PDB file of C-alpha atoms in Angstrom:
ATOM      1  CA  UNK A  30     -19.008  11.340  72.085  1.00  0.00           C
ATOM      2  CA  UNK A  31     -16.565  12.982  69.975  1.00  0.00           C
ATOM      3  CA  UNK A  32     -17.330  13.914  66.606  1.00  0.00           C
ATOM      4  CA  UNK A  33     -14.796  11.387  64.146  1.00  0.00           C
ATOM      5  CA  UNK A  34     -15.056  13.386  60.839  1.00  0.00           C
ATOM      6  CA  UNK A  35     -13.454  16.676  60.696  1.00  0.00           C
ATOM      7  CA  UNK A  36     -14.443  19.285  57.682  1.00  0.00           C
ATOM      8  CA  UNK A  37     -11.587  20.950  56.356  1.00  0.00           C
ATOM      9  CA  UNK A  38     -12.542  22.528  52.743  1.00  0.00           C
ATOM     10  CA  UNK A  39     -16.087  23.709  51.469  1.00  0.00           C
ATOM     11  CA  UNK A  40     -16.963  24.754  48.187  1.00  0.00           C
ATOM     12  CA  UNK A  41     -19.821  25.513  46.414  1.00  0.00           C
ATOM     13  CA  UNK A  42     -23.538  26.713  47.237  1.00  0.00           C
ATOM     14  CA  UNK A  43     -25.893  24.424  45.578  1.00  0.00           C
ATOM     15  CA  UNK A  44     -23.200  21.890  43.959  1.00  0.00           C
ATOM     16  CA  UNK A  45     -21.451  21.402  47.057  1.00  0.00           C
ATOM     17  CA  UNK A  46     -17.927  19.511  47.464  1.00  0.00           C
ATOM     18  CA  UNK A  47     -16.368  18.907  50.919  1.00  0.00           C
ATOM     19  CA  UNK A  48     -12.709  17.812  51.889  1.00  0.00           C
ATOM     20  CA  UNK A  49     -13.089  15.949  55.698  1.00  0.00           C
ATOM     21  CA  UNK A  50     -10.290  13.959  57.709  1.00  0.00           C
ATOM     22  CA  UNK A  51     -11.247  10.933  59.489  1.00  0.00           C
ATOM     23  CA  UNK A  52      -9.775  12.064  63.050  1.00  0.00           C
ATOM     24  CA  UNK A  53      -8.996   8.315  63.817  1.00  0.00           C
ATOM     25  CA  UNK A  54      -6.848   7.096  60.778  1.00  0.00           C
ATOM     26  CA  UNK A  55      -5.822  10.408  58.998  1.00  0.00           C
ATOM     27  CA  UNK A  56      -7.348   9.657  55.633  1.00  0.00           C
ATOM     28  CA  UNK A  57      -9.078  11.901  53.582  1.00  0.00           C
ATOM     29  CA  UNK A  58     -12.219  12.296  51.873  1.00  0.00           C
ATOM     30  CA  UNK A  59     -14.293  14.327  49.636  1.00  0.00           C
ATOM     31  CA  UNK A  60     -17.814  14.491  49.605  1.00  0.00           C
ATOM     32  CA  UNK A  61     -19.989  16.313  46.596  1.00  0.00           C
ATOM     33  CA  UNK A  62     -23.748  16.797  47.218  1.00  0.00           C
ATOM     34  CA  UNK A  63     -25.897  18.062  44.117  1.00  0.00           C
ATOM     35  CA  UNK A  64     -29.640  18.258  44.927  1.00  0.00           C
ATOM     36  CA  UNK A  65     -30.843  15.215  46.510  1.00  0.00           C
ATOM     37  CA  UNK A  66     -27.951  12.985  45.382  1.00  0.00           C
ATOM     38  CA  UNK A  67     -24.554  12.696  47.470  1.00  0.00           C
ATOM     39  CA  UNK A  68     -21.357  10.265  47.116  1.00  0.00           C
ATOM     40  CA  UNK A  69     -18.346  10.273  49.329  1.00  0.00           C
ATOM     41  CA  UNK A  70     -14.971   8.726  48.379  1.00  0.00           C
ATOM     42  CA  UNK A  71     -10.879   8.681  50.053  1.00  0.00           C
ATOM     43  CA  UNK A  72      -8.788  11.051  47.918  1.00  0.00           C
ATOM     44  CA  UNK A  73      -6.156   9.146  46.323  1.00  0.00           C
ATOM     45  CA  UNK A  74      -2.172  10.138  45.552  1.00  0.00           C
ATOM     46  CA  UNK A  75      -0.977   8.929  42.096  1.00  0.00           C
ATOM     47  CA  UNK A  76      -0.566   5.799  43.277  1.00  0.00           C
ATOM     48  CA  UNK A  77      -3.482   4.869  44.338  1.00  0.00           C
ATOM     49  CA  UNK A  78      -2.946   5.166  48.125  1.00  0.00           C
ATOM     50  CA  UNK A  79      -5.419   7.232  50.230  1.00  0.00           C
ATOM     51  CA  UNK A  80      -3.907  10.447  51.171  1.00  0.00           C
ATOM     52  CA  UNK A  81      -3.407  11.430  55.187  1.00  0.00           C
ATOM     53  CA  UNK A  82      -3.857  14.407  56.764  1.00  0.00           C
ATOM     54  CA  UNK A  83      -1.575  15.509  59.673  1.00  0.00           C
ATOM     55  CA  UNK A  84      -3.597  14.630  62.759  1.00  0.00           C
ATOM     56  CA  UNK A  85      -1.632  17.098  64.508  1.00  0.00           C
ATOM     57  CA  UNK A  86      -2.668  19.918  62.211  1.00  0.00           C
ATOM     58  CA  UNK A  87      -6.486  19.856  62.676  1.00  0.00           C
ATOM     59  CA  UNK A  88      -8.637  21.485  65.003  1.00  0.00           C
ATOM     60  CA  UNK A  89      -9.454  18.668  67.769  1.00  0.00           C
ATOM     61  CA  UNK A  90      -5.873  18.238  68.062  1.00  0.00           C
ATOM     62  CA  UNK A  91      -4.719  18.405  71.613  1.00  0.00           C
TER      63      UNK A  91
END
């Protein structure tokens, strides 16, 4: 089974923050670990839709 998530920006060592692209619907979403705690949330645009990655842009993209 195919992997859904797709990582596309890492930063960080032991605050980490990562950008992934759900491969299905395009939207994005950043995830920041510190320690033991974690969150992940969609990115938004200024009005308060989530942004979309290209599908055809990422690395699974046929």
């Amino acid at each position: 089974m195919e992997e859904r998530f797709e990582k596309i920006y890492t930063q960080g060592k032991l605050n980490i923050m990562e950008i992934c692209v759900d491969k299905e619907t395009g939207v994005q979403y950043v995830y920041h670990l510190s320690g033991y705690a974690g969150g992940m949330s969609p990115l938004l645009d200024a009005d308060g839709k989530p942004l979309l990655a290209d599908l055809s842009k990422l690395n699974g993209a046929e």
